[in-house]
Amino acid sequence: MIRAKYIKGFQLIPVILAVVIAFPGCKPTGSKQETAIILNQPLDYVNPFIGTAPLTDPDFIGYTPPPGWRVWAGLTYPGATLPNAMVQLSPITEYGSGAGYEYEDSEIIGFTHTNKGHWNLCHIPVLPITANTQAPFKSSFKKENEKASAGYYSVYLDDYKVKVELTTSLRSGFHRYTFDNNTEHKVLFDLSRANNRVDEWKIRKAEANAVEGYQRTGGDKVHFYAEFSESIQNLETTGEGKRDGYSIVVLQAEDKPVTLKIGLSFVSVANAKENLQKELGNRDFETVHQDAQDIWNAVLNKIQVSGGSEKEKELFYSSLYRSMQWPALRSDVNGDFSDEKGEIQNKGFRYYTNPSLWDTYRNKLVLLSLLSPDVTGDIIQSLVDKGSYSGFMPTFFHGDHAAPFIAQAYGKGITNFDVNKAYELLLNNAYKEGGTRPYIKEYIEKGFISDPDVENPQVETKAKAGVSKTLEFALDDHSLSILANALNDKEHADDLAKRAKNYINVFDPKTHFMRGKLDDGTFITPFDAEYPYYEYMYREANAWQLSFYVPHDMPGLVGLYENEQAFEEKLDSLFSLPWNPKHIARNVSGFLGQYCHGNQPDHEAPYAYYFIDKPEKSQQVIDILLKDYYGVGAEGLALSGMDDAGEMSAWYVFAASGLYPLSPADNEYIVSLPIFDTVKWNLGNTSFSIEKEGTSRELKSINFNGNEVSGYFITQEQLSKGGTLKLKTN
C-alpha cells in the first residue's frame, strides 16, 4: 500500500508499506492471506472486523500517542445485528471502551445485546462458563477461532471450552453454545456491568427454562426475557442488585448444544417476552441466521458494483453494512415505546433513538433516506415526538443538524412524519432561546458567535466554539430556508437565506481563515491556525480544517478570495502543509497535510476544487483517501478515525460510488469518478447506473440519459427518475 502523509505540489510524497489484503465472508479475524474464492453476493464482502483494530503508527496518526492512549480507529463492533435494529449482539473485551470490543485484546468477558460505538450501551451481558468457575469471569480466545459476517458471529472460548455462535432478529438475540464437556452447562448473567455505570439490575426465574429481569443505566432501562433449550436447575445470584453482583444460571445439561433466545424491550418484561415469541418463536438457529443473511443481502443489493479489486469491494460493502445500523429501534413488536417522560406510548410508528446528527447529517442520513425511506420517516417522527415535550427539535452533540436531515428527506418525498410539527420545532430551534441552539440571541443580533479572550488556551480549553457554531448554524439556516420555501413560508425562507451568509462574518480576508472573534467583533489574537481545539473557537478542529466549511455556498466562499488562484493555493496548502506532531488531540488523527480524515468537520473539503473548475485535483485527494485511509494498520482492519455511527463508512460509500451530497438539503450530488466500472443504485421501482469510460482519473464529461450535463452536479429528481450517468475521462 502506498500512503501519502501530504501532497507537495500535488506530487505524492509516498511511504511504502506492506500490501495487506483482508478478505471477507465470515473469515477469521487475522485473515491476511490471499484466497481463490470467488465472491458474488454483496453479503460475502462484508467484514465486520473492519474498524475494530487500533492505529499504532505515529506517522499515520500524525503524532505519538501518550502512554495508555488508544487512538480512535473506528470503534466498531464485530457482532451480529440487523439494519437499524434494537439488538446488537457482540463480544466484550473491555467495558468503558468505545464499542466494548478491542481487536488486540485476547480475552472475552461477555456478550452484550446493545451497541453503538460511543462508550455507552452494551446491555445485558451473558457468558457461557463451566463448572467451578469463579469471578472475575473471562476467557482467552484465539483470533483464528473468531469469525464474523453480516448477521453472525462465532468464537471458541479456550478457558471454558465452548464454541459460541450468535445471530439476531430485530429485537432478540439468539445464542448457540457447543460445550466440549456436556456434564454441566452454566451461563453467567453479568448484570452489574455495561459500558455505562449500572444503577440497578434484577433477575429471576420466570419459567422452568426461562429467566427475566432488567438492567438500568442512566436513562435506559432494558428489560429482558431469556429462554433456554434446557431446563433450569438453579439460579445462583451473588450480590443481587449490587455493582459487583452477578447471577449464574445452572442448566440441566443434555448431550447437545445449548441455545439461548433473549428478547429485549425498553418498555417491560412482558413486551420483551412477546418480542421473543413473535420474532424467534420455535425457529432454529440456522433459520434465524439465514433470515439475517437474506435481510442484509436485500439491503446491500440496493447498490451493486462491478469492477474494482476484491479489497475495494470488501471496503465498500463493509462500509455500506456499517452505515445502515444506527439509529436503533426502540419500539416493540406491538408498537409500544417509552417516551421522553418515561411513559408508555403506542402511536402507530416505529420509535428510534436519536441519530448522531453532528456526524451523520453529512452523508449517512442521506444514504439512509435513499435506501430506507420508510425507516427515515419514522426516525424523523421519533425526533418530532421527543421535541413535542421540550418545544425544540433534538440535536446531537453540536449544531442543529436535524434541519439538513429533515429538509433533505422532505425534498426526497419522504412524508411519513408530521411535517408541520417538525417545521414548527425547527423554527423554534432557529429563533428561540433556551433550546437546541446555544447563544442563538447573539447569533441573530451579531451574525456570529464570539469566544472569550483566553490567555494561553490549550487543546481542552472549553468556551463557546464560536467559529464552528457560526458556520454550522449558517448551514442549518440554509437548510431550513429550503424547507420553508417548500412549505410556502416566504418570510422565514428569506430571513434564513440571509442568515446562511453569516459564514462571511468569521472569515478573515487577510489570512483567508475562519477565525474566532471577541464580543466586540475583533479577531482573537494571538492566532495559530494549526493548533487544534476541542471547544475553543473550533469544535474538534483547527482553523485549517474549518476554513473551507461552507458546503451550502462554495461559490460564495471562493468569492471572498482575491481570485481563484488564491483559493487554489490556500486549498493546496490544506493538503500539503504537514501536521505538527506536537499538536495532540485524541479524536483528531489521520492527516493528509492539515486535512483530517479521522474526524468529520472537514469531510467536505476534498470536493472544494470543483468550485474553481479543477475536479481532477479533488479526484486525486479523494482517491488517496479511499485507498489509504480505510482498512489500514497491520491487519488491514483499522480506520483513520472513529466511524461515528456510520459517517466515516458512508463517506466511503458515496465517494467510491462517484456521488457526494455536499449540501444535503439541496438534494443534489457532486459527481466524481467511482473506483468501480459501474455502480447501480436500486431505489424503489427505479434504478440509476453510473458507468465510467476510460482508465484515466481525470473527469472529462458527464452525460445523463444521452444529454450532456453542464456543471458537476446531478439532482435528486434525476436520481429518482432513473437512467444512466456516463462519465468519460481524459
XYZ file of C-alpha atoms in Angstrom:
730
model
C 0.000 0.000 0.000
C 1.249 3.487 -0.781
C 0.317 6.054 1.802
C 0.794 9.793 1.377
C 1.285 11.861 4.503
C 0.850 15.018 2.498
C 0.822 16.276 -1.065
C 3.616 18.569 -2.184
C 2.681 20.493 -5.274
C 0.303 17.620 -5.903
C 3.224 15.270 -6.451
C 2.822 12.467 -3.943
C 5.461 12.010 -1.267
C 4.885 8.300 -0.673
C 5.651 5.951 2.142
C 5.795 2.319 1.034
C 4.121 -0.151 3.338
C 3.447 -3.850 3.092
C 0.480 -4.836 0.966
C -2.311 -6.044 3.249
C -5.372 -7.842 1.929
C -8.152 -8.768 4.345
C -10.761 -10.908 2.650
C -14.354 -11.055 3.848
C -17.062 -13.660 4.020
C -17.003 -14.892 7.612
C -13.237 -15.148 7.790
C -11.045 -15.458 10.876
C -10.070 -12.043 12.171
C -6.445 -12.332 11.164
C -7.277 -13.220 7.565
C -4.462 -11.607 5.577
C -3.749 -14.369 3.086
C -4.992 -14.313 -0.467
C -7.799 -16.668 -1.396
C -9.029 -18.163 -4.653
C -12.663 -17.983 -3.567
C -14.835 -16.023 -5.991
C -17.279 -13.820 -4.119
C -20.511 -12.863 -5.835
C -23.057 -11.598 -3.324
C -22.559 -8.258 -1.546
C -23.023 -10.128 1.743
C -19.876 -12.126 1.026
C -17.774 -8.976 1.067
C -18.860 -7.706 4.480
C -16.089 -7.847 7.066
C -17.471 -6.756 10.465
C -13.959 -6.611 11.928
C -13.075 -3.512 9.911
C -12.942 -0.648 12.368
C -12.134 -2.778 15.423
C -8.325 -2.694 15.218
C -6.113 0.070 16.597
C -3.952 2.676 14.902
C -0.389 2.338 16.174
C 1.776 4.039 13.530
C 2.679 7.575 14.711
C 3.385 8.630 11.112
C -0.163 7.756 10.108
C -1.761 9.051 13.304
C 0.095 12.358 12.993
C 1.712 12.244 16.423
C 2.995 9.816 19.039
C 0.072 8.983 21.337
C 0.755 9.470 25.058
C 1.182 6.285 27.124
C -2.115 4.469 27.618
C -3.892 6.134 24.703
C -5.698 4.015 22.160
C -6.339 6.127 19.070
C -9.967 6.018 17.911
C -9.531 3.902 14.795
C -13.148 3.030 14.096
C -14.599 1.951 17.452
C -16.911 -0.506 15.725
C -18.141 -3.884 16.966
C -17.940 -7.248 15.154
C -21.133 -8.845 16.480
C -24.446 -9.736 14.850
C -27.226 -7.256 14.126
C -29.839 -6.250 11.540
C -30.396 -2.849 9.904
C -31.465 -0.236 12.485
C -32.287 -2.966 14.979
C -32.821 -2.877 18.724
C -30.304 -5.679 19.278
C -26.584 -5.562 18.543
C -25.193 -8.830 19.938
C -21.431 -8.584 20.230
C -18.438 -9.727 22.289
C -16.967 -7.569 25.042
C -13.259 -7.433 25.754
C -13.187 -4.234 27.826
C -16.003 -2.228 29.393
C -15.759 1.534 29.135
C -14.196 1.353 25.692
C -15.845 2.739 22.558
C -17.711 -0.376 21.471
C -16.670 -2.696 24.277
C -14.512 -4.695 21.847
C -10.878 -4.006 21.020
C -9.316 -6.180 18.355
C -5.921 -6.532 20.020
C -7.390 -7.988 23.224
C -7.086 -11.715 23.878
C -9.862 -12.243 26.442
C -13.647 -12.073 26.167
C -15.624 -11.120 29.276
C -19.161 -11.286 27.919
C -21.602 -10.923 25.045
C -23.895 -7.904 25.242
C -27.081 -7.025 23.385
C -26.877 -3.300 22.555
C -24.084 -1.289 20.950
C -23.292 1.908 19.098
C -19.564 2.538 19.449
C -19.940 5.655 21.610
C -18.798 4.448 25.063
C -22.361 3.635 26.042
C -24.942 0.820 25.931
C -23.561 -2.785 25.973
C -26.529 -4.011 27.999
C -27.398 -7.474 29.349
C -24.003 -9.242 29.345
C -24.067 -13.038 29.255
C -21.258 -15.570 29.066
C -21.277 -19.386 28.957
C -18.967 -20.750 31.644
C -18.001 -24.105 33.097
C -18.131 -25.806 36.485
C -16.116 -24.359 39.364
C -15.541 -21.077 37.527
C -15.076 -18.086 39.803
C -15.018 -14.311 39.321
C -13.560 -12.480 37.501
C -15.243 -14.216 34.592
C -13.308 -14.171 31.341
C -11.870 -16.492 28.748
C -8.943 -16.303 26.395
C -9.529 -16.907 22.686
C -7.502 -17.218 19.517
C -8.064 -14.944 16.555
C -8.114 -17.868 14.161
C -11.129 -19.227 16.075
C -13.105 -15.992 15.797
C -15.330 -15.396 12.764
C -17.925 -12.836 11.735
C -20.175 -11.976 8.825
C -23.313 -9.890 8.397
C -25.782 -11.236 10.969
C -23.406 -13.784 12.512
C -20.513 -14.033 14.972
C -18.691 -17.014 16.463
C -15.723 -17.674 18.705
C -14.240 -20.534 20.685
C -13.619 -19.706 24.364
C -10.443 -21.552 25.280
C -10.782 -21.424 29.063
C -14.411 -22.528 29.136
C -14.037 -24.866 26.154
C -17.209 -23.766 24.435
C -17.968 -22.561 20.930
C -20.244 -19.513 20.921
C -22.387 -18.614 17.907
C -24.589 -15.529 17.715
C -27.290 -14.248 15.378
C -30.227 -11.880 15.811
C -33.666 -10.699 14.845
C -34.719 -7.064 15.236
C -35.423 -7.213 18.963
C -33.982 -10.564 20.028
C -30.637 -12.296 20.259
C -30.001 -15.958 19.535
C -27.029 -17.713 21.193
C -25.849 -21.258 20.497
C -23.249 -22.780 22.819
C -21.465 -26.019 21.951
C -19.660 -27.213 25.092
C -16.807 -29.712 24.866
C -17.989 -31.128 28.193
C -21.738 -31.713 28.393
C -21.836 -32.817 32.014
C -22.602 -29.305 33.253
C -23.831 -26.176 31.472
C -23.745 -22.758 33.100
C -24.462 -19.258 31.798
C -23.397 -16.066 33.546
C -25.692 -13.019 33.585
C -23.218 -10.266 34.493
C -25.893 -7.621 35.006
C -23.845 -5.264 37.183
C -21.732 -4.408 34.142
C -22.277 -2.361 30.983
C -20.431 0.381 29.124
C -22.145 2.908 31.397
C -22.469 2.696 35.163
C -25.239 0.279 36.113
C -27.664 1.837 38.593
C -29.983 -1.104 39.148
C -30.471 -4.681 37.987
C -32.651 -7.659 38.725
C -33.129 -11.235 37.529
C -35.499 -14.024 38.497
C -36.572 -17.438 37.272
C -39.693 -16.968 35.169
C -40.434 -20.495 33.940
C -38.816 -23.905 34.002
C -36.441 -22.872 31.213
C -36.569 -19.060 31.341
C -35.305 -16.088 33.340
C -36.388 -12.464 33.168
C -35.293 -9.135 34.575
C -33.891 -5.734 33.722
C -30.808 -3.554 33.809
C -30.868 0.222 34.243
C -28.025 2.509 33.163
C -28.766 6.230 33.302
C -31.829 6.892 31.174
C -32.008 3.366 29.751
C -33.957 0.617 31.471
C -33.594 -2.526 29.402
C -35.940 -5.422 30.141
C -35.180 -8.955 29.006
C -36.801 -12.348 28.776
C -34.382 -15.251 28.174
C -35.380 -18.775 27.194
C -33.027 -21.780 27.258
C -33.264 -25.050 25.342
C -32.594 -26.828 28.638
C -34.415 -26.698 31.960
C -33.022 -24.505 34.712
C -31.671 -26.444 37.649
C -30.758 -23.435 39.741
C -30.332 -19.657 39.619
C -27.373 -18.626 41.752
C -27.233 -14.890 42.466
C -24.385 -13.124 44.240
C -24.841 -9.536 45.425
C -28.276 -9.054 43.871
C -28.678 -5.538 42.539
C -25.179 -4.525 43.634
C -22.478 -3.097 41.413
C -20.242 -6.149 41.680
C -23.063 -8.703 41.674
C -23.903 -11.373 39.129
C -26.112 -14.396 38.528
C -25.332 -17.837 37.182
C -27.972 -19.986 35.515
C -27.230 -23.658 36.121
C -28.878 -25.839 33.487
C -29.847 -29.488 33.478
C -27.213 -30.478 30.954
C -28.052 -32.556 27.905
C -25.631 -34.030 25.411
C -26.193 -31.408 22.710
C -25.644 -27.683 22.072
C -27.457 -25.207 24.300
C -29.489 -22.410 22.771
C -30.395 -19.161 24.480
C -33.031 -16.872 22.964
C -33.291 -13.476 24.610
C -35.821 -10.780 23.823
C -35.272 -7.140 24.773
C -37.686 -4.298 25.441
C -37.271 -0.742 26.691
C -40.866 -0.954 27.966
C -41.450 -4.114 30.002
C -40.546 -7.746 30.587
C -43.909 -8.762 29.115
C -43.039 -6.945 25.890
C -39.575 -8.494 25.856
C -41.215 -11.909 26.034
C -43.634 -11.012 23.257
C -40.771 -9.727 21.094
C -39.001 -13.033 21.602
C -42.066 -15.143 20.860
C -43.075 -13.195 17.745
C -39.597 -12.882 16.231
C -37.880 -16.138 17.193
C -40.595 -18.449 18.477
C -39.698 -22.049 17.727
C -37.327 -21.268 14.887
C -33.876 -22.863 14.980
C -30.525 -21.128 14.780
C -29.874 -21.842 11.098
C -33.253 -20.421 10.081
C -32.756 -17.192 12.024
C -29.218 -16.866 10.686
C -30.435 -17.365 7.124
C -33.142 -14.751 7.634
C -30.475 -12.312 8.813
C -28.400 -13.016 5.726
C -31.411 -12.516 3.455
C -32.257 -9.199 5.086
C -28.702 -7.919 4.730
C -28.421 -9.114 1.145
C -31.603 -7.242 0.260
C -30.205 -4.033 1.746
C -26.705 -4.399 0.331
C -28.031 -5.216 -3.146
C -29.563 -1.748 -3.316
C -26.131 -0.654 -4.509
C -24.470 -3.075 -6.920
C -20.938 -2.593 -8.171
C -18.777 -4.268 -10.803
C -15.090 -3.913 -11.429
C -12.681 -2.809 -8.778
C -10.496 -5.042 -6.653
C -11.642 -7.554 -4.064
C -10.276 -5.277 -1.358
C -12.266 -2.311 -2.711
C -15.449 -4.381 -2.745
C -14.765 -5.528 0.795
C -14.330 -1.950 1.962
C -17.369 -0.777 0.004
C -19.846 -3.361 1.276
C -18.414 -3.356 4.794
C -18.898 0.425 4.793
C -22.444 0.129 3.465
C -23.179 -2.520 6.107
C -21.876 -0.265 8.873
C -23.794 2.735 7.507
C -27.154 1.020 7.976
C -27.009 0.188 11.703
C -27.847 3.405 13.578
C -30.248 4.885 14.760
C -31.547 1.894 16.683
C -35.124 0.692 17.077
C -36.722 1.273 20.482
C -40.368 0.291 19.945
C -41.632 -3.240 20.453
C -43.321 -5.629 18.072
C -46.701 -4.449 19.412
C -45.768 -0.784 18.796
C -45.192 0.203 22.433
C -42.334 2.540 23.331
C -41.215 4.577 26.322
C -41.344 8.324 25.573
C -39.203 11.204 26.820
C -41.102 11.243 30.131
C -40.812 7.505 30.609
C -44.486 6.963 29.825
C -45.639 4.104 27.621
C -46.963 5.186 24.237
C -48.226 3.476 21.100
C -48.672 5.915 18.217
C -48.509 3.826 15.078
C -44.890 4.410 14.066
C -41.593 2.721 14.875
C -39.722 4.623 17.558
C -35.957 5.097 17.186
C -33.028 6.569 19.056
C -31.764 9.993 18.000
C -29.412 9.947 15.033
C -25.836 11.081 15.630
C -26.723 14.266 13.808
C -23.444 16.174 14.151
C -21.613 13.386 12.387
C -24.119 11.705 10.130
C -26.210 14.527 8.615
C -23.383 14.920 6.094
C -23.821 11.626 4.290
C -25.039 8.632 6.310
C -28.564 10.015 6.864
C -28.729 10.900 3.170
C -27.818 7.298 2.380
C -30.466 6.044 4.797
C -33.048 8.318 3.164
C -32.200 6.891 -0.255
C -32.189 3.227 0.724
C -34.723 3.090 3.597
C -37.186 5.987 3.214
C -39.861 4.457 5.462
C -37.386 3.976 8.293
C -36.161 7.538 7.742
C -39.674 8.925 8.143
C -40.149 7.026 11.399
C -36.806 8.306 12.689
C -37.927 11.871 11.981
C -41.293 11.241 13.629
C -39.402 9.921 16.661
C -37.497 13.219 16.791
C -40.766 15.122 16.475
C -42.291 13.131 19.314
C -39.323 13.887 21.576
C -39.341 17.540 20.572
C -43.009 17.903 21.394
C -42.157 17.727 25.103
C -39.456 20.414 25.049
C -40.730 22.599 22.232
C -37.458 22.148 20.346
C -36.220 19.641 17.793
C -33.495 17.489 19.394
C -29.922 17.575 18.213
C -26.784 15.567 18.902
C -23.545 16.937 20.348
C -23.228 20.158 18.327
C -25.062 22.204 15.719
C -28.712 21.947 14.725
C -28.404 19.327 12.035
C -31.901 17.946 12.199
C -32.514 20.867 9.824
C -30.481 19.488 6.879
C -31.593 15.944 7.720
C -35.310 16.725 7.644
C -35.081 19.180 4.745
C -33.300 16.655 2.519
C -35.716 13.887 3.489
C -38.753 16.039 2.683
C -37.147 17.013 -0.603
C -36.896 13.318 -1.456
C -40.631 12.894 -0.978
C -40.423 11.330 2.488
C -43.558 12.498 4.270
C -44.472 9.725 6.741
C -43.971 12.142 9.629
C -45.738 15.232 10.963
C -44.179 17.744 8.577
C -45.817 20.832 10.070
C -44.852 19.931 13.631
C -41.306 19.172 12.546
C -41.086 22.567 10.843
C -42.506 24.322 13.905
C -39.878 22.733 16.152
C -37.067 23.587 13.747
C -38.208 27.215 13.639
C -38.151 27.250 17.438
C -34.561 25.994 17.291
C -33.612 28.764 14.868
C -35.262 31.684 16.671
C -35.895 30.928 20.357
C -33.541 30.931 23.308
C -33.280 28.090 25.788
C -33.389 25.320 23.244
C -31.226 23.445 20.794
C -29.029 26.326 19.613
C -26.852 27.850 22.367
C -26.133 31.573 22.012
C -28.886 31.955 19.422
C -29.632 35.522 20.562
C -26.047 36.587 19.952
C -26.029 34.785 16.621
C -29.181 36.578 15.448
C -28.053 40.006 16.682
C -24.421 39.913 15.564
C -24.354 37.338 12.807
C -21.660 35.370 14.628
C -20.946 33.751 17.990
C -17.995 35.126 19.914
C -15.479 33.482 22.211
C -13.794 34.890 25.316
C -10.220 36.140 25.324
C -8.360 33.214 26.909
C -4.709 33.539 27.807
C -2.655 30.570 26.563
C -5.590 28.371 25.512
C -4.977 24.622 25.386
C -6.471 21.805 23.309
C -9.045 21.087 26.017
C -9.937 24.717 26.761
C -13.724 24.958 26.880
C -15.568 28.027 25.642
C -18.281 28.628 23.022
C -16.711 27.066 19.900
C -17.987 30.211 18.211
C -16.474 29.685 14.766
C -17.846 26.167 14.483
C -21.279 27.215 15.727
C -21.442 30.181 13.364
C -20.511 28.054 10.348
C -22.803 25.187 11.307
C -25.759 27.432 12.108
C -25.290 29.119 8.714
C -25.611 25.729 7.026
C -28.598 24.879 9.229
C -30.248 28.188 8.295
C -29.723 27.477 4.622
C -31.251 24.019 5.045
C -34.251 25.352 6.944
C -34.778 28.070 4.338
C -35.150 25.327 1.716
C -37.794 23.599 3.821
C -39.508 26.962 4.432
C -39.686 27.573 0.683
C -41.110 24.118 0.117
C -43.796 24.866 2.711
C -44.537 28.307 1.193
C -43.248 30.275 4.194
C -41.506 33.010 2.227
C -40.887 35.305 5.182
C -38.819 32.776 7.090
C -37.263 31.433 3.902
C -35.887 34.879 3.019
C -34.658 35.624 6.532
C -32.941 32.267 6.922
C -31.351 32.575 3.482
C -29.788 35.870 4.605
C -28.545 34.272 7.816
C -26.977 31.486 5.750
C -24.388 34.079 4.675
C -23.176 34.519 8.263
C -20.081 32.464 7.499
C -18.723 35.677 5.969
C -18.647 37.235 9.435
C -15.908 34.913 10.718
C -13.804 34.973 7.541
C -10.568 36.938 7.792
C -9.740 38.312 4.306
C -6.125 38.931 5.318
C -5.301 35.380 6.374
C -8.074 33.539 4.478
C -9.013 31.672 7.657
C -12.257 31.349 9.546
C -11.277 32.951 12.848
C -12.653 33.384 16.328
C -13.979 36.775 17.341
C -14.298 38.573 20.625
C -17.580 40.063 21.737
C -16.672 43.403 20.123
C -16.138 41.765 16.728
C -12.343 41.896 16.647
C -10.421 38.755 15.784
C -8.857 36.828 18.649
C -5.093 37.148 18.845
C -2.569 35.626 19.020
C -3.699 33.168 16.360
C -2.243 29.765 15.445
C -4.124 28.245 12.506
C -2.553 24.828 13.065
C -3.450 24.402 16.741
C -6.489 22.144 17.369
C -9.148 22.797 19.981
C -11.968 20.723 21.371
C -14.237 23.638 22.160
C -12.427 26.974 21.903
C -13.311 28.785 18.679
C -13.373 25.424 16.883
C -15.126 22.177 17.747
C -12.649 19.280 17.466
C -10.667 21.025 14.749
C -8.215 23.757 13.886
C -8.589 26.777 11.600
C -7.311 24.944 8.540
C -9.919 22.230 8.846
C -12.873 24.617 9.133
C -11.865 27.364 6.732
C -13.427 25.550 3.763
C -16.618 24.549 5.576
C -19.282 26.378 3.580
C -20.844 23.407 1.762
C -24.068 25.318 1.019
C -22.304 28.248 -0.679
C -18.908 27.269 -2.025
C -19.056 29.845 -4.864
C -19.622 32.461 -2.186
C -16.582 31.258 -0.269
C -14.417 31.349 -3.391
C -15.674 34.886 -3.983
C -14.184 36.020 -0.667
C -10.707 35.430 -2.091
C -8.897 37.879 -4.378
C -9.150 35.395 -7.217
C -9.486 31.667 -7.910
C -5.720 31.221 -7.868
C -5.560 32.457 -4.297
C -8.288 29.986 -3.313
C -6.460 27.159 -5.058
C -3.181 27.961 -3.338
C -4.888 28.002 0.045
C -6.606 24.696 -0.663
C -3.323 23.177 -1.871
C -1.811 24.162 1.455
C -4.587 22.385 3.359
C -3.486 19.087 1.818
C 0.264 19.761 1.769
C 1.263 21.572 4.981
C 2.463 18.774 7.297
C 0.752 18.255 10.624
C 2.759 19.340 13.650
C 3.360 16.151 15.705
C 3.393 18.258 18.868
C -0.308 19.031 18.348
C -2.066 16.115 20.043
C -5.834 15.811 20.166
C -7.265 12.382 20.804
C -10.118 12.469 18.302
C -8.161 14.319 15.612
C -5.935 11.932 13.649
C -5.255 10.522 10.206
C -3.976 13.565 8.328
C -3.324 14.485 4.719
C -1.431 17.684 5.315
C -3.632 19.671 7.700
C -6.746 17.908 6.425
C -8.023 15.379 8.963
C -9.944 12.403 7.641
C -10.130 10.820 11.084
C -12.780 13.324 12.217
C -15.818 14.791 10.497
C -15.540 18.622 10.465
C -13.629 18.885 7.164
C -15.019 15.912 5.242
C -16.407 18.208 2.538
C -13.058 19.858 1.783
C -11.775 17.302 -0.766
C -14.542 18.441 -3.141
C -13.654 22.142 -2.938
C -11.533 22.153 -6.122
C -14.699 21.640 -8.169
C -15.637 25.243 -7.498
C -12.609 26.536 -9.372
C -13.228 24.062 -12.192
C -10.446 21.663 -11.239
C -12.201 18.391 -10.414
C -9.052 16.433 -11.226
C -7.371 17.846 -8.111
C -10.336 16.852 -5.974
C -10.211 13.394 -7.556
C -6.580 12.970 -6.586
C -7.350 13.722 -2.956
C -10.461 11.525 -2.941
C -8.541 8.607 -4.445
C -5.800 8.875 -1.814
C -8.367 8.863 0.986
C -10.266 5.902 -0.436
C -7.105 3.887 -0.972
C -5.013 4.693 2.049
C -7.317 5.756 4.905
C -9.641 2.746 5.153
C -8.676 -0.795 6.076
C -5.261 0.283 7.352
C -2.885 -0.932 10.035
C -1.042 -4.208 10.474
C -4.147 -6.339 9.898
C -5.817 -4.021 7.380
C -8.737 -3.589 9.793
C -8.357 -0.055 11.180
C -9.983 3.191 10.077
C -8.280 6.584 10.140
C -10.612 7.704 12.918
C -13.855 6.972 14.729
C -16.653 5.677 12.495
C -19.153 7.784 14.473
C -22.296 5.694 13.932
C -21.532 5.179 10.245
C -20.407 8.603 8.988
C -16.879 7.525 8.092
C -18.325 4.484 6.357
C -20.941 6.468 4.456
C -18.252 8.866 3.204
C -16.555 5.861 1.641
C -19.789 4.568 0.088
C -20.586 7.880 -1.604
C -17.034 8.752 -2.629
C -16.383 5.267 -4.021
C -19.697 5.442 -5.914
C -18.882 8.745 -7.603
C -21.579 10.830 -5.892
C -21.453 13.014 -2.789
C -24.218 15.046 -1.069
C -22.115 18.142 -0.415
C -25.036 20.178 0.958
C -27.675 17.576 1.868
C -30.708 19.880 1.925
C -30.052 20.965 -1.666
C -30.707 17.384 -2.769
C -28.030 17.358 -5.418
C -24.874 15.314 -5.686
C -21.438 16.342 -6.835
C -20.134 13.858 -9.405
C -16.694 12.288 -9.205
C -15.177 9.178 -10.731
C -16.166 5.934 -8.992
C -13.499 3.361 -8.206
C -15.692 0.747 -9.903
C -16.524 0.324 -13.596
C -20.244 0.509 -12.894
C -22.361 1.389 -9.866
C -26.080 0.640 -9.893
C -28.406 2.210 -7.333
C -31.703 0.328 -6.939
C -34.103 2.888 -5.480
C -37.646 1.618 -5.063
C -39.069 0.988 -8.518
C -36.240 2.683 -10.383
C -32.547 2.133 -10.884
C -29.770 4.583 -11.535
C -26.482 3.445 -13.060
C -23.115 5.160 -13.147
C -20.774 3.977 -15.868
C -17.161 5.004 -16.205
C -15.486 5.056 -19.612
C -11.708 5.134 -19.784
C -8.948 4.417 -17.314
C -7.861 7.968 -16.530
C -8.771 9.527 -13.177
C -9.463 12.893 -14.790
C -13.130 13.627 -15.468
C -13.773 14.895 -18.995
C -17.558 14.921 -19.415
C -20.804 13.915 -17.719
C -23.696 12.536 -19.732
C -27.102 11.678 -18.260
C -29.554 9.652 -20.367
C -27.914 10.835 -23.560
C -27.725 14.504 -22.600
C -24.587 16.410 -21.718
C -24.624 17.699 -18.133
C -23.356 21.220 -17.641
C -21.528 21.583 -14.359
C -20.711 18.819 -11.921
C -23.980 18.066 -10.136
C -26.936 15.771 -10.675
C -30.180 16.288 -8.809
C -32.285 14.046 -6.644
C -35.002 14.303 -9.267
C -32.665 12.825 -11.883
C -31.560 10.115 -9.493
C -35.165 9.216 -8.669
C -36.271 9.058 -12.308
C -33.537 6.587 -13.043
C -31.307 6.139 -16.038
C -27.622 6.092 -16.805
C -24.911 8.552 -15.884
C -21.915 8.099 -18.183
C -18.607 9.552 -17.119
C -15.869 9.968 -19.694
C -12.279 10.507 -18.662
C -9.384 12.203 -20.397
